[in-house]
mmCIF file with all atom_site columns, C-alpha atoms in Angstrom:
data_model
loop_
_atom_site.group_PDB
_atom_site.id
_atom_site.type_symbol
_atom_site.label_atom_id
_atom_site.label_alt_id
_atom_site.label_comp_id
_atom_site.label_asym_id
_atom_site.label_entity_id
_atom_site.label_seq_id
_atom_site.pdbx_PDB_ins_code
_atom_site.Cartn_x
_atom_site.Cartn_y
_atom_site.Cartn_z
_atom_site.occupancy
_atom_site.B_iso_or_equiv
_atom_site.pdbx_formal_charge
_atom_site.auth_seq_id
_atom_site.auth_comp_id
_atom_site.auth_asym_id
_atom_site.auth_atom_id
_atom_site.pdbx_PDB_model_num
ATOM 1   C CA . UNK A 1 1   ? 35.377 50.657 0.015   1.00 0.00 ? 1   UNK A CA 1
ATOM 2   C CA . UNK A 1 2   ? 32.429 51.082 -2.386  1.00 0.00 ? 2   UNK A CA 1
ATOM 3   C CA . UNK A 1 3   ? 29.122 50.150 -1.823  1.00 0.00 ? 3   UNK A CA 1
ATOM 4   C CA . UNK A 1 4   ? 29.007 47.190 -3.942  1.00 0.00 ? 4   UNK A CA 1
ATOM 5   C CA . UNK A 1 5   ? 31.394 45.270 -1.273  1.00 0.00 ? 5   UNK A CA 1
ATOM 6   C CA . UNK A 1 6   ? 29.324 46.372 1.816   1.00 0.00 ? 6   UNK A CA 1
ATOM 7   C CA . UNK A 1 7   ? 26.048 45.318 2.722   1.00 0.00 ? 7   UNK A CA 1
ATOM 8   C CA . UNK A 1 8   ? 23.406 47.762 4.163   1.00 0.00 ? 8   UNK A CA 1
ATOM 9   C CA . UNK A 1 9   ? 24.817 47.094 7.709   1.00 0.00 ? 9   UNK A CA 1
ATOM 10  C CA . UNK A 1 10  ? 28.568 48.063 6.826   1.00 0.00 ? 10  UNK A CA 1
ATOM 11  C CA . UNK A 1 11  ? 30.261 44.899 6.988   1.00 0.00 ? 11  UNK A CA 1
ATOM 12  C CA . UNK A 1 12  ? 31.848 43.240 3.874   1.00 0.00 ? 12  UNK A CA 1
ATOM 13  C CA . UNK A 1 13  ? 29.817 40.999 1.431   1.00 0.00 ? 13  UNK A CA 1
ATOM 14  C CA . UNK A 1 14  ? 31.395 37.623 2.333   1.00 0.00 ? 14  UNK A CA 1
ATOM 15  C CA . UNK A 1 15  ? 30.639 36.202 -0.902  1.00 0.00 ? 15  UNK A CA 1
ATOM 16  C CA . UNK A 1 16  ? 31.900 38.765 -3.008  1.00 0.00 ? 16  UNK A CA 1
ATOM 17  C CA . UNK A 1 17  ? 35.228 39.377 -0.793  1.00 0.00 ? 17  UNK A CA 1
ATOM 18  C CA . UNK A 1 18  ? 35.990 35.943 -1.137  1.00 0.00 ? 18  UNK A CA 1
ATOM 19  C CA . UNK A 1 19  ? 35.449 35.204 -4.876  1.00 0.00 ? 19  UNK A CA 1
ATOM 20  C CA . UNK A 1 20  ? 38.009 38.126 -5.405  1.00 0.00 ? 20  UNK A CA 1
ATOM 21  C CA . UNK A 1 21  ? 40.324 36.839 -3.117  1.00 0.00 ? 21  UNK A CA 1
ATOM 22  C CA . UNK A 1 22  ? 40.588 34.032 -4.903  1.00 0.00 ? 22  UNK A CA 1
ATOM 23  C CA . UNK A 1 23  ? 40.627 35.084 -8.212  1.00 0.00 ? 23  UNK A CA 1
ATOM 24  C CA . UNK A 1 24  ? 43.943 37.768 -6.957  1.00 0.00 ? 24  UNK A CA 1
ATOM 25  C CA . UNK A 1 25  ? 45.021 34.735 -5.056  1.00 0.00 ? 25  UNK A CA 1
ATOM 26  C CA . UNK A 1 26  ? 45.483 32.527 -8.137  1.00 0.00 ? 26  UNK A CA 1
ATOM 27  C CA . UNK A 1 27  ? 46.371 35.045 -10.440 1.00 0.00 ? 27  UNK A CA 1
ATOM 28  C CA . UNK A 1 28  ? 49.435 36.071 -8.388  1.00 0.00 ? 28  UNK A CA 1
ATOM 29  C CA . UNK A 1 29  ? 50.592 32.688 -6.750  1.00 0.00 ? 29  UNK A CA 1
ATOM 30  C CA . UNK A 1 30  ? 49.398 31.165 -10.068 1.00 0.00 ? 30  UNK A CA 1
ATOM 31  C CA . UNK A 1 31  ? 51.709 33.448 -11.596 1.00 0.00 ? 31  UNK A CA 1
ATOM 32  C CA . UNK A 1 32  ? 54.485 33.293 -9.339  1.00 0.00 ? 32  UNK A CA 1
ATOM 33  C CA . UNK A 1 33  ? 54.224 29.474 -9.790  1.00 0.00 ? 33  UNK A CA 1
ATOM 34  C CA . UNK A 1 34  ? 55.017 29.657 -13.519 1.00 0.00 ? 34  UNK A CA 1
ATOM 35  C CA . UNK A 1 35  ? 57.385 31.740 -12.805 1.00 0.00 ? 35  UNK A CA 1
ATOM 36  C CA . UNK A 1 36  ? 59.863 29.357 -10.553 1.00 0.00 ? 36  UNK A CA 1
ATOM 37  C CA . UNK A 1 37  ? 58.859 26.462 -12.882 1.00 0.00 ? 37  UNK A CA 1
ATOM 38  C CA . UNK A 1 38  ? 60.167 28.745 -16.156 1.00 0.00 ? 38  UNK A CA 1
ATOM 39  C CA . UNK A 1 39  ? 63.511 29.301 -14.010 1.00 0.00 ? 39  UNK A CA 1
ATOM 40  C CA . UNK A 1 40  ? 63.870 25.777 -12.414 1.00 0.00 ? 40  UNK A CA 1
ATOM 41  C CA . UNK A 1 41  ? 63.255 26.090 -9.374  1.00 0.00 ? 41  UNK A CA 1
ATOM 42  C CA . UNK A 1 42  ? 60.341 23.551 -9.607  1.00 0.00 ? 42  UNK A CA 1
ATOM 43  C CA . UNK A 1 43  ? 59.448 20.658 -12.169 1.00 0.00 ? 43  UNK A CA 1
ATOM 44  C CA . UNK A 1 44  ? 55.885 20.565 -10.989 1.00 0.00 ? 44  UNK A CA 1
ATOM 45  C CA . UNK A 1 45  ? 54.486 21.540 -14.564 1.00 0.00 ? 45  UNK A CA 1
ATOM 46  C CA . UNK A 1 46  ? 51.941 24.759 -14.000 1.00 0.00 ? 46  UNK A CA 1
ATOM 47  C CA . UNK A 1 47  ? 49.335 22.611 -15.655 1.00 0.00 ? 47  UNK A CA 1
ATOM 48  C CA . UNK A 1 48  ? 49.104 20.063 -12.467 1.00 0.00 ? 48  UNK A CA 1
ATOM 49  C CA . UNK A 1 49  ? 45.957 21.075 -11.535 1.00 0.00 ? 49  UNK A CA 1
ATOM 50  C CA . UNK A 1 50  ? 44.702 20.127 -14.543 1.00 0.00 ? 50  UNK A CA 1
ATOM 51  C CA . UNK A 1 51  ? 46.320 16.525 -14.485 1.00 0.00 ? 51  UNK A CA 1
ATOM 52  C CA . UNK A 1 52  ? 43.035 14.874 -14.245 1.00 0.00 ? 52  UNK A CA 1
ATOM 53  C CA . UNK A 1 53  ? 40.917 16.508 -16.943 1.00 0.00 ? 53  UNK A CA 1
ATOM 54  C CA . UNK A 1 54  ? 43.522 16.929 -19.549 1.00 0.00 ? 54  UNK A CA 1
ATOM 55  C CA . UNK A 1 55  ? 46.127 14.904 -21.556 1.00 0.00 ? 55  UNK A CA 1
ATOM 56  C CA . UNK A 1 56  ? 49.908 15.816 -19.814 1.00 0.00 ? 56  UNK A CA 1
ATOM 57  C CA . UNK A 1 57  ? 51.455 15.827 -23.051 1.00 0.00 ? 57  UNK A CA 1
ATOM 58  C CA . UNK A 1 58  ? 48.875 19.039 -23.841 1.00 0.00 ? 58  UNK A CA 1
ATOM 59  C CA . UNK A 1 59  ? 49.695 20.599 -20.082 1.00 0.00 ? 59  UNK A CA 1
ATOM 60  C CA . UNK A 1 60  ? 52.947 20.982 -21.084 1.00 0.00 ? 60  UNK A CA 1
ATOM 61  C CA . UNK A 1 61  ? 52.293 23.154 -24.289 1.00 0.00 ? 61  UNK A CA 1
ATOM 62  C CA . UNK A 1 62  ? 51.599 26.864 -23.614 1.00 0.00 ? 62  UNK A CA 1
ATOM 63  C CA . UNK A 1 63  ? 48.171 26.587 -23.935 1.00 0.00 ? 63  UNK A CA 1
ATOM 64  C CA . UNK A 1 64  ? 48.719 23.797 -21.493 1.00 0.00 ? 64  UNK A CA 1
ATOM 65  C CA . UNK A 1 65  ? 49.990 25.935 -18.951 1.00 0.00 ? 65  UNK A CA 1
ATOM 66  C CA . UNK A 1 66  ? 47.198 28.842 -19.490 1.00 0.00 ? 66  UNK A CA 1
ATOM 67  C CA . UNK A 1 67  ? 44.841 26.241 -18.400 1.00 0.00 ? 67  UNK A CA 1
ATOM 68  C CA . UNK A 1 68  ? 46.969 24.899 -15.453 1.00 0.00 ? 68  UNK A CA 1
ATOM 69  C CA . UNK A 1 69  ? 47.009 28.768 -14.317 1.00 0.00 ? 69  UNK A CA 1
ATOM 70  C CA . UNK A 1 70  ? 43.193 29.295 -15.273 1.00 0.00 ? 70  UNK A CA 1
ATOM 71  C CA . UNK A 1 71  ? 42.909 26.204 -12.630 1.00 0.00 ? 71  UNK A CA 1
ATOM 72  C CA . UNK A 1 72  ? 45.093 27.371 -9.850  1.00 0.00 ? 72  UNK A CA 1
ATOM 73  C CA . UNK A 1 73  ? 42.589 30.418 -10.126 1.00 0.00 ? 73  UNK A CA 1
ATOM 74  C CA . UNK A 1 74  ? 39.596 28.454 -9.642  1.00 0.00 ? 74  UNK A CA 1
ATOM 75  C CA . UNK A 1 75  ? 40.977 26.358 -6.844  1.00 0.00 ? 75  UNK A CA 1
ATOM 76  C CA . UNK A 1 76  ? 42.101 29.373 -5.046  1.00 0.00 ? 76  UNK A CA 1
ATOM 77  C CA . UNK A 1 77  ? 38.594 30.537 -5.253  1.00 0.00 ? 77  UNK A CA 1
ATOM 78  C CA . UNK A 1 78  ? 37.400 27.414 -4.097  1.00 0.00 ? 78  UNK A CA 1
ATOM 79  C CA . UNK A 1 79  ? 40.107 27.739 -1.026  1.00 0.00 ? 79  UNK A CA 1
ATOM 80  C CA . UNK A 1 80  ? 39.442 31.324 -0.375  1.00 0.00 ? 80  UNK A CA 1
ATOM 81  C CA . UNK A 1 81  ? 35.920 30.577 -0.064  1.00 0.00 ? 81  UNK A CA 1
ATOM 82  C CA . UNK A 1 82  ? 36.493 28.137 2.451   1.00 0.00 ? 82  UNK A CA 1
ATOM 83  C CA . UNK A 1 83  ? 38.998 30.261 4.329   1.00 0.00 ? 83  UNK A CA 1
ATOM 84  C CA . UNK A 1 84  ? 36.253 32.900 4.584   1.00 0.00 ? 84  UNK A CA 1
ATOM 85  C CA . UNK A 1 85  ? 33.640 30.835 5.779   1.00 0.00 ? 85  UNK A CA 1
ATOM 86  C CA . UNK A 1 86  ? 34.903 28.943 8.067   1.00 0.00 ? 86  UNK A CA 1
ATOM 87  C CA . UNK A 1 87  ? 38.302 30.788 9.497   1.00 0.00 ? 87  UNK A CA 1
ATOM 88  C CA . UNK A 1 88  ? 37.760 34.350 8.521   1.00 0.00 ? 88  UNK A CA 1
ATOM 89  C CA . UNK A 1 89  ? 37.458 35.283 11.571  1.00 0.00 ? 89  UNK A CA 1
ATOM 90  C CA . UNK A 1 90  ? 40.930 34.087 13.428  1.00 0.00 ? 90  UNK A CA 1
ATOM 91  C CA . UNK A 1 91  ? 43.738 36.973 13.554  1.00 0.00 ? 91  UNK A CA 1
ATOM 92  C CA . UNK A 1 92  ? 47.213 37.512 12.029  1.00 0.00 ? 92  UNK A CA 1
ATOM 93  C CA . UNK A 1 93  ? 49.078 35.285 9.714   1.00 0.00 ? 93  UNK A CA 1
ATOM 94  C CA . UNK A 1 94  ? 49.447 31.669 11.661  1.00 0.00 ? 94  UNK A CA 1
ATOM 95  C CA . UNK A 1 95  ? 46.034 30.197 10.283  1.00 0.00 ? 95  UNK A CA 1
ATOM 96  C CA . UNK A 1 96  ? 46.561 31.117 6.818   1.00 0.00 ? 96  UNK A CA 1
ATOM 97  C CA . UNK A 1 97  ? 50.305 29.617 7.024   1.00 0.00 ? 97  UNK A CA 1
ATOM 98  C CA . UNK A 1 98  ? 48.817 26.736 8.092   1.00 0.00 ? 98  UNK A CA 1
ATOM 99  C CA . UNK A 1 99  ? 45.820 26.884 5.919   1.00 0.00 ? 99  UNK A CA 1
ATOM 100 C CA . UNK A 1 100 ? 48.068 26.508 2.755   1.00 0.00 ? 100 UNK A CA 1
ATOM 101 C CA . UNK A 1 101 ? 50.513 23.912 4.668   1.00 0.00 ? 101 UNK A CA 1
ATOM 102 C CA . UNK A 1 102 ? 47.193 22.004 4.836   1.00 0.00 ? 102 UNK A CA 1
ATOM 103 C CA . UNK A 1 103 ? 46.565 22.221 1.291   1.00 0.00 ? 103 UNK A CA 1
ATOM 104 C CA . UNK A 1 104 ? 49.950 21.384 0.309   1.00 0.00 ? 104 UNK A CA 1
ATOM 105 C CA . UNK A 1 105 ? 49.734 18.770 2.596   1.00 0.00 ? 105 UNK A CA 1
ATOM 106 C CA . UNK A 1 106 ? 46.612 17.455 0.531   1.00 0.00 ? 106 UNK A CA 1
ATOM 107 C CA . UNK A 1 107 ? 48.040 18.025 -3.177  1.00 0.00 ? 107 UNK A CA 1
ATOM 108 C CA . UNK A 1 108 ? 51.172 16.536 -2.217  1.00 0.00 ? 108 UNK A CA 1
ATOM 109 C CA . UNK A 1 109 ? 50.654 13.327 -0.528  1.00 0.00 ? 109 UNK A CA 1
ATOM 110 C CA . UNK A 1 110 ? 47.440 11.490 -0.768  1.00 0.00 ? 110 UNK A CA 1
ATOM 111 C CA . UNK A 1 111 ? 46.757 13.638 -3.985  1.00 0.00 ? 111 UNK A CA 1
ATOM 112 C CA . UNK A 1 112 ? 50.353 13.481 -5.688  1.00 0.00 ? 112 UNK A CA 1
ATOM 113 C CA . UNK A 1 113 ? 49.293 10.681 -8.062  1.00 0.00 ? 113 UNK A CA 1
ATOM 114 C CA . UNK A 1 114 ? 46.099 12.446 -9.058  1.00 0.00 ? 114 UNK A CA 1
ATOM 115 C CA . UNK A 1 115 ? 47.688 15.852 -9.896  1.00 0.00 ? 115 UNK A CA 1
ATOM 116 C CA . UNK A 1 116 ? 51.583 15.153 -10.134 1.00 0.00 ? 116 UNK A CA 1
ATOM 117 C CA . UNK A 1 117 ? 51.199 11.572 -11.559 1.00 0.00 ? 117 UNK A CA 1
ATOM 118 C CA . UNK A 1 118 ? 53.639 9.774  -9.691  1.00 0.00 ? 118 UNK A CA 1
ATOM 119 C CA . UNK A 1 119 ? 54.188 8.430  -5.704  1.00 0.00 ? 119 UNK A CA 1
ATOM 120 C CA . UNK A 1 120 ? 54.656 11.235 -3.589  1.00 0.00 ? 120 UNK A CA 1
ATOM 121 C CA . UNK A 1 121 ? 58.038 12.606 -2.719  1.00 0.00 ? 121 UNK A CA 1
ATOM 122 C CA . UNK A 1 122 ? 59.776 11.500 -5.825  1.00 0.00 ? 122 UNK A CA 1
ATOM 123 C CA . UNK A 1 123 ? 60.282 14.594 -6.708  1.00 0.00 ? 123 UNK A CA 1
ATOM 124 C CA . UNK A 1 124 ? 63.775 16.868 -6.659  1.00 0.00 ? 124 UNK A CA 1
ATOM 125 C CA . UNK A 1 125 ? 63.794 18.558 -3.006  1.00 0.00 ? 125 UNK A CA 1
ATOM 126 C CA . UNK A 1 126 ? 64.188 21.740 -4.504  1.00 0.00 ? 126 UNK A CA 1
ATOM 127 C CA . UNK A 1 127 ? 60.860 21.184 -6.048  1.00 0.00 ? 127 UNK A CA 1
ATOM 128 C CA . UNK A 1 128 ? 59.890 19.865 -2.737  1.00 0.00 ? 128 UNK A CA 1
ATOM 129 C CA . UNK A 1 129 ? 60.650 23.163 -0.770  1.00 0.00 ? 129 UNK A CA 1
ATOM 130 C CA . UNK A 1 130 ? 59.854 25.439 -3.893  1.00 0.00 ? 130 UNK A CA 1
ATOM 131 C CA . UNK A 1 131 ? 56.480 24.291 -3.638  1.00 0.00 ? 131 UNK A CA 1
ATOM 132 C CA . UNK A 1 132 ? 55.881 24.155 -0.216  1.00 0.00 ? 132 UNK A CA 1
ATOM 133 C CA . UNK A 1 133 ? 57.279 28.014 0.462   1.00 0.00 ? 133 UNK A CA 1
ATOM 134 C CA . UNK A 1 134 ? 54.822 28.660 -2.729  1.00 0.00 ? 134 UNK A CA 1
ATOM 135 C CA . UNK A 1 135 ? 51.767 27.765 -0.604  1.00 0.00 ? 135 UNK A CA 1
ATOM 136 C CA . UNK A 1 136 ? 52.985 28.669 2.088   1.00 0.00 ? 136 UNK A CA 1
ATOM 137 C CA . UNK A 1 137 ? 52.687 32.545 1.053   1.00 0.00 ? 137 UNK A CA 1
ATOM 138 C CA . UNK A 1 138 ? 49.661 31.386 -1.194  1.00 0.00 ? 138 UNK A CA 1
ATOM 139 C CA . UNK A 1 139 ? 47.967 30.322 2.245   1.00 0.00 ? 139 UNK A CA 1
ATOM 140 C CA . UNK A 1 140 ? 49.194 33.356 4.419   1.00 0.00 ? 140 UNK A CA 1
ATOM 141 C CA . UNK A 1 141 ? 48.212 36.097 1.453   1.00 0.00 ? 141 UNK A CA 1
ATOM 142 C CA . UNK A 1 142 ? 44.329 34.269 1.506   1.00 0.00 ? 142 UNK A CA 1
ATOM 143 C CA . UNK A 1 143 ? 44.417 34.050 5.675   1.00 0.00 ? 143 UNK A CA 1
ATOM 144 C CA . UNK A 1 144 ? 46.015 37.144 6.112   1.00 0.00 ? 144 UNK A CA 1
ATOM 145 C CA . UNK A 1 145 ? 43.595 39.777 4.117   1.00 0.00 ? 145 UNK A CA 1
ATOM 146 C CA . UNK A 1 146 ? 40.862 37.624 5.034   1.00 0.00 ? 146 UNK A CA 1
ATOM 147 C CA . UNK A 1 147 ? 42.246 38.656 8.648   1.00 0.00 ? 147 UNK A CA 1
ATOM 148 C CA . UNK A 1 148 ? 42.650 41.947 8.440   1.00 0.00 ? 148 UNK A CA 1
ATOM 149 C CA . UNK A 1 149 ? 38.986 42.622 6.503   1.00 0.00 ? 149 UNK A CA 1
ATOM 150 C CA . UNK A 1 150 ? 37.225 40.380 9.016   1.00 0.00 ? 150 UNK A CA 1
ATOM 151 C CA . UNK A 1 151 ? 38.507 41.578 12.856  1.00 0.00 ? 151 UNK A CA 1
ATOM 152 C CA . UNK A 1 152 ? 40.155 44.929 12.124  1.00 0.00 ? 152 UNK A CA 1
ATOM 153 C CA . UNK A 1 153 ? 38.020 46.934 14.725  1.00 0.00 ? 153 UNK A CA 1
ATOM 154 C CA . UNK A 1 154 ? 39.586 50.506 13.672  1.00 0.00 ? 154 UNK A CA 1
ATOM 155 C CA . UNK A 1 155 ? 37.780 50.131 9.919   1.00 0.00 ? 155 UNK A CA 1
ATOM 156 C CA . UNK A 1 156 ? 34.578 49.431 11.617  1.00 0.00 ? 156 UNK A CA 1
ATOM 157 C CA . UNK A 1 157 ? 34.435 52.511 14.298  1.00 0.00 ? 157 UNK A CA 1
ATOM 158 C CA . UNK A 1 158 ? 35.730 54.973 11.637  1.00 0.00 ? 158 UNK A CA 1
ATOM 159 C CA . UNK A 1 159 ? 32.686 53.610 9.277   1.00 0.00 ? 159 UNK A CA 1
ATOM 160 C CA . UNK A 1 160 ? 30.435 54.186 12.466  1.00 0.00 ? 160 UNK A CA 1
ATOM 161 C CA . UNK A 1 161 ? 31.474 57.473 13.278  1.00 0.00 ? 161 UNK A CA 1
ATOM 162 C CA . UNK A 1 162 ? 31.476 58.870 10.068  1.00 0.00 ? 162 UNK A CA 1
ATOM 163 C CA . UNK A 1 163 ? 28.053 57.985 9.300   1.00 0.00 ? 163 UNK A CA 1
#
């Protein structure tokens, strides 16, 4: 690991670790999203984010869907940040399964009419389960290397004894 992600006392910059969790967060899961909604598997537009701040007849144009992955990257910084102040320090994948259940959770109920414009679970249970398993692995990939950077004791004594 280079210096810029360690402090002076060997441990990992929280702040840093977290904003490029995020950002790698979004730009796969972000990706991976437009992806199943390009083959079908979902009809959740990758522009939902976006719902509020932009017209939906623009978020589903191209350009519309570069800014509905631009803020699924932001908003997994925002989640990763969270994640890593609060829960880095739980082990193994469980918390970060549940961690992006919870979001979800939040995006698809009380927020569906914000960000998917209509009542929730009107949607096609394909979409349903395609975008529950979606942040489902979006929430264990954030929990999960948060995990292993934050209580992996075998980094830290090889660090130790090397220096």
């Amino acid at each position: 690991m280079s210096k810029s992600h360690q402090q002076q006392s060997g441990h990992t910059n929280i702040w840093f670790f977290a904003l490029e969790l995020g950002f790698f967060a979004g730009l796969i899961w972000g990706g991976l999203h437009w992806l199943i909604y390009w083959f079908s598997f979902t009809k959740v537009s990758p522009g939902y984010l976006a719902e509020p701040f932009f017209k939906h007849t623009f978020l589903t144009t191209m350009y519309g869907h570069l800014v509905g992955y631009l803020f699924f990257i932001l908003f997994s910084v925002i989640a990763s940040l969270l994640y890593v102040l609060i829960l880095r320090k739980l082990k193994g994948p469980w918390p970060g399964l549940v961690y992006g259940v919870l979001w979800w959770v939040v995006i698809f109920i009380p927020g569906s009419q914000m960000f998917l414009m209509q009542p929730p679970f009107k949607l096609p249970w394909n979409t349903v389960i395609s975008e529950f398993c979606l942040f489902l692995l979006w929430g264990m990939f954030i929990g999960y290397t948060a995990a292993i950077e934050y209580t992996d004791e075998r980094k830290r004594e090889q660090a130790t004894a090397l220096a």
